[in-house]
XYZ file of C-alpha atoms in Angstrom:
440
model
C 147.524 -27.950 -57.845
C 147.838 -26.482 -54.467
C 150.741 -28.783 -54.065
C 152.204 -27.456 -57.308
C 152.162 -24.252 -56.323
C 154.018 -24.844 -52.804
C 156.369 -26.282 -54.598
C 157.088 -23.327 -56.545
C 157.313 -21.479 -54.168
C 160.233 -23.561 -52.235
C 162.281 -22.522 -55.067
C 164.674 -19.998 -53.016
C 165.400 -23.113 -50.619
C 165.169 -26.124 -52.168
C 166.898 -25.330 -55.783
C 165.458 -25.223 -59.123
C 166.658 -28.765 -59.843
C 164.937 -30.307 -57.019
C 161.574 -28.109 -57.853
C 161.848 -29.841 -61.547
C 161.741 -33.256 -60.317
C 159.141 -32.744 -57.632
C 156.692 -30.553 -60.361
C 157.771 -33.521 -62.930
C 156.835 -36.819 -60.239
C 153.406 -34.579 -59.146
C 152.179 -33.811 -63.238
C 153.001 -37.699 -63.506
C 150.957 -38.664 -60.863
C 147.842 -36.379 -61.774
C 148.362 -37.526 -65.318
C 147.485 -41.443 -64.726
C 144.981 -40.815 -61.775
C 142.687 -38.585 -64.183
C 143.344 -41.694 -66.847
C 142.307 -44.331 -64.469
C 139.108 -42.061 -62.980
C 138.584 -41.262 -66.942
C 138.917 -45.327 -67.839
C 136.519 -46.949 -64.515
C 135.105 -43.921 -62.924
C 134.180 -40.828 -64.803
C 133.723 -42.631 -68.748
C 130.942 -45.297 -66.841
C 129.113 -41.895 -65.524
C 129.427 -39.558 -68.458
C 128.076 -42.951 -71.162
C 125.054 -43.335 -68.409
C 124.990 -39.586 -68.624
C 124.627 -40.228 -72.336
C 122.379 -43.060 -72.590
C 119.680 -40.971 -70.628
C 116.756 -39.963 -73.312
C 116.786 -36.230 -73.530
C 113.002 -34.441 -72.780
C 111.877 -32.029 -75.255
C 108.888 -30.472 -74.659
C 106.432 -28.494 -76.510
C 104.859 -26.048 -75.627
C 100.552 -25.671 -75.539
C 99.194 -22.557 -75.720
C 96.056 -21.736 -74.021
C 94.339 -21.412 -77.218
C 95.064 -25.158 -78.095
C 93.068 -25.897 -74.511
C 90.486 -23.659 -75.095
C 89.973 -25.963 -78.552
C 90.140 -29.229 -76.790
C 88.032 -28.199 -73.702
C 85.565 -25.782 -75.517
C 83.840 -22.654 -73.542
C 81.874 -24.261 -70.806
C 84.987 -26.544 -69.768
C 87.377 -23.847 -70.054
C 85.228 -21.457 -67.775
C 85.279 -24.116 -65.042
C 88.898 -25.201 -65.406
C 89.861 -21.215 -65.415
C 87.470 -19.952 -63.361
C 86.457 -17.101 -66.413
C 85.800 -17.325 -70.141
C 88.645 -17.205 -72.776
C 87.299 -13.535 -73.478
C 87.994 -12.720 -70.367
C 91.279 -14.460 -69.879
C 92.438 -12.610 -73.097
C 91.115 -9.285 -71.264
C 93.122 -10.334 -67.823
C 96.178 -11.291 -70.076
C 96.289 -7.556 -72.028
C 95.906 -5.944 -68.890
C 98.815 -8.125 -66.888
C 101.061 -8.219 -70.113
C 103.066 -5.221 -69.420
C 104.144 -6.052 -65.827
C 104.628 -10.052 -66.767
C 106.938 -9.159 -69.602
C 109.097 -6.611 -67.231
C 109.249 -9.941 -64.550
C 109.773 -12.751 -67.291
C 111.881 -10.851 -69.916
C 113.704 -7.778 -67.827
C 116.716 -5.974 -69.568
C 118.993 -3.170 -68.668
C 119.314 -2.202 -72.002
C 118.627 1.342 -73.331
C 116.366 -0.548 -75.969
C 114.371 -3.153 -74.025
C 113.977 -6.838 -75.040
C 110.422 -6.723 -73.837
C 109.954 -4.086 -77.142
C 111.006 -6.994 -79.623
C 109.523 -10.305 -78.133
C 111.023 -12.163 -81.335
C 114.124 -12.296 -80.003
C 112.974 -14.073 -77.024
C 110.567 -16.521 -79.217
C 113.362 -18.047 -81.180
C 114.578 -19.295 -78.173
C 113.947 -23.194 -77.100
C 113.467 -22.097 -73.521
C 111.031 -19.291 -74.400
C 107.605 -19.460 -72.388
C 105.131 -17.076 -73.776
C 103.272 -15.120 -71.034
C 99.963 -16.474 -71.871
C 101.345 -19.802 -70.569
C 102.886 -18.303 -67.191
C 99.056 -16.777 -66.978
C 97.196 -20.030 -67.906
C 99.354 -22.043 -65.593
C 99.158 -19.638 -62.374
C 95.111 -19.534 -62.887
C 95.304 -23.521 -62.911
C 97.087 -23.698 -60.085
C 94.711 -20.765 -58.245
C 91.755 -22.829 -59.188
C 92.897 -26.432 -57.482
C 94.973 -27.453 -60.122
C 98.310 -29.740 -59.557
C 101.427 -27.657 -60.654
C 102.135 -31.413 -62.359
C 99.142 -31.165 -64.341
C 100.529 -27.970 -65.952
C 103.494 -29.547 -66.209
C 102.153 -31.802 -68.653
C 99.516 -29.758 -70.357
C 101.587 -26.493 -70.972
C 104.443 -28.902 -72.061
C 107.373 -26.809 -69.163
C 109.460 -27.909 -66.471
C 108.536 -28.065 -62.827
C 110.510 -25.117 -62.237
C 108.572 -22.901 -65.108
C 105.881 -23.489 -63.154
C 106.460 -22.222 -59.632
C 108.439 -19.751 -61.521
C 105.312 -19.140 -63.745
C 102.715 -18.853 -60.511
C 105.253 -16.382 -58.393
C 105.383 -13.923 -61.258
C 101.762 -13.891 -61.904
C 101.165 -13.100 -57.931
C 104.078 -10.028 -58.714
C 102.135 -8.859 -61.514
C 98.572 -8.878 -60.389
C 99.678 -7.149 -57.381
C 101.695 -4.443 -59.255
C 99.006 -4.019 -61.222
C 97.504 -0.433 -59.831
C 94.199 -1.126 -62.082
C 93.637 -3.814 -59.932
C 94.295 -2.456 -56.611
C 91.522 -3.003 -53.491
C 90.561 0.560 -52.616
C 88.260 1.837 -49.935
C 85.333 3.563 -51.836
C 85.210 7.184 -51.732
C 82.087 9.124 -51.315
C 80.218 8.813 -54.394
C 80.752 4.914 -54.477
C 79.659 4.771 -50.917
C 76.334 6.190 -51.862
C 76.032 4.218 -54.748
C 76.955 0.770 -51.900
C 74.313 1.951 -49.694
C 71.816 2.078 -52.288
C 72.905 -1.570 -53.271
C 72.348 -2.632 -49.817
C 69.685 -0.764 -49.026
C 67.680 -2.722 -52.154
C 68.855 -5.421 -50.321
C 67.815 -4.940 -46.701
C 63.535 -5.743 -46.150
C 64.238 -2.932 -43.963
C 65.361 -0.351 -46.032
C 68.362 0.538 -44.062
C 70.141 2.643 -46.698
C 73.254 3.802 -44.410
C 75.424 0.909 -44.648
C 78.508 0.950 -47.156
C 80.373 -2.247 -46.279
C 80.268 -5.277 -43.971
C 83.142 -6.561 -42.248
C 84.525 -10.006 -40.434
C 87.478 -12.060 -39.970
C 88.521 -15.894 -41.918
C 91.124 -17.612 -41.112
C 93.512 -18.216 -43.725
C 94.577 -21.919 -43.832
C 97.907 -22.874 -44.031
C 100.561 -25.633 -43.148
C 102.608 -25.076 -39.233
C 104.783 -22.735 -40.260
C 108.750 -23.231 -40.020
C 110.253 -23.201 -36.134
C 113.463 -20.884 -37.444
C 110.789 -18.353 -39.236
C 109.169 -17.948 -36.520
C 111.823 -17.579 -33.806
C 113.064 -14.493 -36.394
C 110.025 -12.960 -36.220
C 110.131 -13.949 -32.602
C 106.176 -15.290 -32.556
C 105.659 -18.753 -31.880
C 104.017 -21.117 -33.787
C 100.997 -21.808 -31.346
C 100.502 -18.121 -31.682
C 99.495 -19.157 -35.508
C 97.188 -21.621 -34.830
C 93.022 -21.455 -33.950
C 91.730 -23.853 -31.426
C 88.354 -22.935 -32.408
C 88.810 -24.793 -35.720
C 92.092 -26.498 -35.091
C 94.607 -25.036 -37.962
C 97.344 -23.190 -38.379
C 97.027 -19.875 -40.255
C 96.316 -16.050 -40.583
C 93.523 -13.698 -39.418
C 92.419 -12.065 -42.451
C 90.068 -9.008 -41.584
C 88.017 -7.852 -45.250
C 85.160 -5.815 -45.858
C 82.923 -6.405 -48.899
C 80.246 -4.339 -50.852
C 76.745 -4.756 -51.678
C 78.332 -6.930 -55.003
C 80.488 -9.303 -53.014
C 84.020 -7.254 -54.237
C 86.402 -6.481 -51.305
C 87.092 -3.029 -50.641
C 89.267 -3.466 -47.868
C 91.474 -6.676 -46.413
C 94.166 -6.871 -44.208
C 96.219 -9.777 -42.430
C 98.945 -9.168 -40.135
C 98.085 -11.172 -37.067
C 97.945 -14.750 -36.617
C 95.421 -17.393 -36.885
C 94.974 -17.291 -32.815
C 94.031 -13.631 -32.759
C 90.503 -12.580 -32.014
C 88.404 -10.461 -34.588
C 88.374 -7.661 -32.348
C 92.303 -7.249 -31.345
C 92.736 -7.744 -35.974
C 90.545 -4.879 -36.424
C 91.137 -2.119 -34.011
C 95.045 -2.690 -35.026
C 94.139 -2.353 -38.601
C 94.695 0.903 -40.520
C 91.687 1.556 -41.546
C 90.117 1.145 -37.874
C 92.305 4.041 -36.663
C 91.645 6.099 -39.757
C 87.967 6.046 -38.968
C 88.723 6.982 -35.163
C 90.414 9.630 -36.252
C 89.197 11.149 -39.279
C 84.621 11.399 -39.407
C 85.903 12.418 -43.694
C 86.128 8.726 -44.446
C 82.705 8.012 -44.331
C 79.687 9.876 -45.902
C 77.589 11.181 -43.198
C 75.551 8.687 -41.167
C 77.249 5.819 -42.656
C 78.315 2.784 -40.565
C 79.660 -0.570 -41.614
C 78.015 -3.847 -40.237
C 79.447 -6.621 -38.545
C 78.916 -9.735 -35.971
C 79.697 -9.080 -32.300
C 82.736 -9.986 -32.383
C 83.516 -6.283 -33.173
C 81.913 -3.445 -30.572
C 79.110 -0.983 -31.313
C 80.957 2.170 -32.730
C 79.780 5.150 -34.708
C 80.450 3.629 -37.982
C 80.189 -0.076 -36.601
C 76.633 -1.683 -36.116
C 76.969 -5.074 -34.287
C 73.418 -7.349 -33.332
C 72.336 -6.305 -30.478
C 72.928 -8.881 -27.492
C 70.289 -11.276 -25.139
C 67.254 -10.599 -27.775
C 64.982 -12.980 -28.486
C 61.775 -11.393 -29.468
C 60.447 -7.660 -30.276
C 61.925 -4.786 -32.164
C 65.280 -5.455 -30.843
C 65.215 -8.886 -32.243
C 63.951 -7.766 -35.400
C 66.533 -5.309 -35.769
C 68.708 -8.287 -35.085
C 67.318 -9.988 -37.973
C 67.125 -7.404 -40.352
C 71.019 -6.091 -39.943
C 71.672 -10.062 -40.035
C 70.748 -9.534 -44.188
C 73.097 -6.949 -44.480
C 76.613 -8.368 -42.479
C 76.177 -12.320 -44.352
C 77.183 -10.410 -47.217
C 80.549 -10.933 -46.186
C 80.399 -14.410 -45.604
C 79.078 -15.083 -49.167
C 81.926 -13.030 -50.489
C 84.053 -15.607 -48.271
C 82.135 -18.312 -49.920
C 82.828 -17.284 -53.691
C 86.528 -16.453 -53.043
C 87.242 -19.725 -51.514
C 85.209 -21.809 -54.021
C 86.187 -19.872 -56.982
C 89.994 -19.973 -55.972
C 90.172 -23.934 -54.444
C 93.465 -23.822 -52.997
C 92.145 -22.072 -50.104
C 89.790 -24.740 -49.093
C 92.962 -26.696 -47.658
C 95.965 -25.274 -46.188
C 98.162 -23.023 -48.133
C 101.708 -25.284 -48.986
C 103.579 -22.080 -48.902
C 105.824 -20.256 -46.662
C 104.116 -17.818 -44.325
C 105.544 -14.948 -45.524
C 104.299 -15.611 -48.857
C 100.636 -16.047 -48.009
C 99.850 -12.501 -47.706
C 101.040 -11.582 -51.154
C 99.193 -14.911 -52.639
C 95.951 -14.107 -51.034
C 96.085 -10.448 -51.837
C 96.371 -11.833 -55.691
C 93.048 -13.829 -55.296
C 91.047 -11.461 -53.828
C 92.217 -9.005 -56.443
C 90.824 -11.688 -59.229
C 88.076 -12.054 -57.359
C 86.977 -8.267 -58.079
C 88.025 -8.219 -61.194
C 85.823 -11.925 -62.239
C 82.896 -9.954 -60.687
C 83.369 -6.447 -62.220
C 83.933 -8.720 -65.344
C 80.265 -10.603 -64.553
C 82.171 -13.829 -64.506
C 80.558 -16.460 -62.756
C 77.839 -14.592 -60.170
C 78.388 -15.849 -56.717
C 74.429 -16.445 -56.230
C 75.158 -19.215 -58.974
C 78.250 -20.778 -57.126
C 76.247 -20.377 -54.158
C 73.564 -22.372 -55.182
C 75.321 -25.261 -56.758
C 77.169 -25.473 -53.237
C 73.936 -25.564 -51.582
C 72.657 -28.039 -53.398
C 76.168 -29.997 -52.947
C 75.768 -29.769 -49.652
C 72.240 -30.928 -49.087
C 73.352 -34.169 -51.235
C 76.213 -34.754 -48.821
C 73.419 -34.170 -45.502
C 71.222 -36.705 -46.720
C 73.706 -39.422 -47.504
C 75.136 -38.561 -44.249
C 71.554 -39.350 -42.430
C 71.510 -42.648 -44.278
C 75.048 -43.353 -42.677
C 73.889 -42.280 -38.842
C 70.836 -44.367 -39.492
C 73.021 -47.854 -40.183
C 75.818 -47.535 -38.022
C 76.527 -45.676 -34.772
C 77.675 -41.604 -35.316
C 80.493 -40.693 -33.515
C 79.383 -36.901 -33.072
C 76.539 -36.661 -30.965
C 72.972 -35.779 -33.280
C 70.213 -33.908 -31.492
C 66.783 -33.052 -32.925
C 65.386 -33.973 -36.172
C 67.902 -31.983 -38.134
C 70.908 -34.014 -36.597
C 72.841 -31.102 -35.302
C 76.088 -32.229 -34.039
C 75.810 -31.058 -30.380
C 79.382 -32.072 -29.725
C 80.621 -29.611 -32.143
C 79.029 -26.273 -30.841
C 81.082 -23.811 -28.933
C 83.718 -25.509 -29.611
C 86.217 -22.975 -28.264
C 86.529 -19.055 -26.981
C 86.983 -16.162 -29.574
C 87.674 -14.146 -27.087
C 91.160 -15.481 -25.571
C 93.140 -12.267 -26.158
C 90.856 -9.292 -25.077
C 87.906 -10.826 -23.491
C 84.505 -9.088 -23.216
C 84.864 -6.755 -19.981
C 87.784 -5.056 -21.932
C 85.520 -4.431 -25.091
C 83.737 -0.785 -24.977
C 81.283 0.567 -27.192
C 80.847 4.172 -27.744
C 77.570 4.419 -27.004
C 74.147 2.159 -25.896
C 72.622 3.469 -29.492
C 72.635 1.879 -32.654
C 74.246 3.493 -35.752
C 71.161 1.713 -37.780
């Protein structure tokens, strides 16, 4: 063609004539190559083409699963009962039709869902919904593949939008409590606490969000390295995620902006919330202090366990403010068992783990506010899980030789303790508290 064209364009010089016969030997020549590539090349590949079986699926809706697996299997493939499901769905439906069906029409699409139906390729949101919670809960985006009866790009597709919606969702939003719900926290915890200590409206620590190295070019964009994202303490790559929980397990507060090498301490007092609270004594009800290890430092609404006690009050104190702060390590607990994907590393970009674990924790309120599946339950069950796995691990030690080092009659692995430094990027000297006095 391009030929053709130069040709054409020689006209001025060469003469018309002698542009005929070149146009007339070129059209020749593309004639009979496109029939020979037509005759051996492109007719073997367009009949193999043809000879392929064509896929149809159809499509399952999650009330044909909830038939086949009944209410018990359904709540522990979906982490929540079909009434609750159908609750989630009514609630998410308006923001997963504006992501799945948008139009710039005057008279929306999303208004007359027929239209969309009658279409082969239509996916109905329930689906998207069914297979994003599948794929929350552990589930093998092949799996839904084959159950929901879509292709493997409907399902990334499917998960993505769900993350969109829940997080656009302002119903579902992670707030910090105002006043009158930090009173009503304290009172949880205070019924809580042998103690009684009745000031405390949240406790707060750090998990490391698990993910795979992340990508060389990301990172020399954001211009952080990738050792920066990994923790020696427990050898993976991933993010610091700083949350604070109430008396019910629900987060009221999470944030992750650092990486996985970054202490507690350096997470916190760069968060927003820490410099609200240094700045403003309105955010929190008089008296009122949050609770947390010592990785954090002894503010005036921060109460940390107080250092180098072994016995007396101090140690009791120790003990007592211990019952409060695990709170947030059983709300770590039930959001990583409910949710399974986080108990291995996150096969996602970076950049799209904040979003995706913003979505679970969201869930995770809303399962709880919805009574679904009480952590103290899950908790159990993984307790008892766990002291299955101990014992058949003794019986191992006891035939053949352990390669971690056992000490005592509970075979604590010796090797395995301080196993690293949290403190590698502000260390202790550089850590002030306010004041020698206890907010508790």
């Amino acid at each position: 063609i391009v030929t053709c064209l130069d040709t054409l364009l020689m006209v001025p010089k060469l003469g018309k004539n002698a542009c005929i016969v070149n146009l007339t030997v070129l059209f020749s020549a593309f004639f009979y190559g496109y029939m020979s590539l037509l005759e051996f090349g492109l007719g073997s590949f367009t009949s193999s083409v043809e000879n392929q079986p064509r896929v149809y699926r159809e499509r399952v809706s999650p009330e044909e699963i909830f038939n086949k697996l009944g209410e018990a299997n359904f709540r522990r493939a979906y982490r929540m009962s079909s009434r609750t499901f159908h609750r989630l769905h009514r609630l998410l439906d308006p923001q997963l039709k504006k992501i799945f069906f948008p139009s710039r029409r005057k008279k929306s699409l999303r208004n007359n869902p027929s239209k969309y139906e009658r279409s082969k390729y239509y996916i109905d949101t329930k689906i998207r919904l069914s297979i994003a919670l599948r794929y929350f809960a552990g589930g093998s985006p092949y799996d839904s593949l084959l159950i929901h009866g879509v292709s493997r790009p409907s399902v990334y597709k499917s998960i993505w939008g769900v993350v969109d919606a829940v997080n656009q969702t302002e119903a579902l939003n992670i707030k910090f409590p105002n006043h009158a719900e930090q009173r009503e926290i304290a009172r949880g915890f205070q019924g809580m606490s042998d103690a009684k200590f009745g000031n405390v409206v949240g406790a707060i620590d750090g998990i490391l969000i698990w993910t795979v190295k992340p990508d060389l070019a990301w990172c020399k964009e954001i211009k952080c390295g990738e050792a920066k994202f990994k923790c020696y303490r427990k050898d993976k790559f991933g993010l610091n995620m700083q949350a604070i929980c109430d008396d019910k397990l629900r987060f009221t507060y999470i944030d992750m902006r650092w990486p996985g090498s970054t202490s507690d301490y350096l997470a916190w007092v760069t968060s927003s919330l820490c410099r609200k609270l240094e700045d403003d004594d309105d955010i929190l009800i008089d008296g009122a202090t949050l609770v947390g290890d010592n990785a954090y430092v002894k503010k005036k609404y921060m109460a940390v366990p107080l250092k180098g006690q072994q016995s007396g009050y101090n140690d009791g104190y120790n003990f007592h403010q211990s019952q409060l702060r695990i709170n947030i390590e059983r709300a770590f607990g039930a959001l990583v068992h409910r949710w399974a994907i986080l108990r291995g590393p996150l096969l996602v970009p970076i950049a799209k783990v904040p979003p995706l674990v913003c979505c679970l924790c969201k869930l995770h309120n809303y399962l709880i506010d919805q009574q679904e599946q009480k952590p103290d339950k899950l908790e159990l069950v993984t307790v008892q899980n766990l002291n299955n796995a101990v014992s058949f691990s003794n019986q191992v030690n006891r035939s053949n030789e352990s390669m971690v080092s056992l000490s005592g009659e509970d075979n604590i692995p010796v090797d395995l303790l301080n196993g690293g430094d949290h403190a590698q990027d502000i260390g202790e000297s550089d850590r002030r508290a306010e004041t020698s006095v206890t907010p508790m």
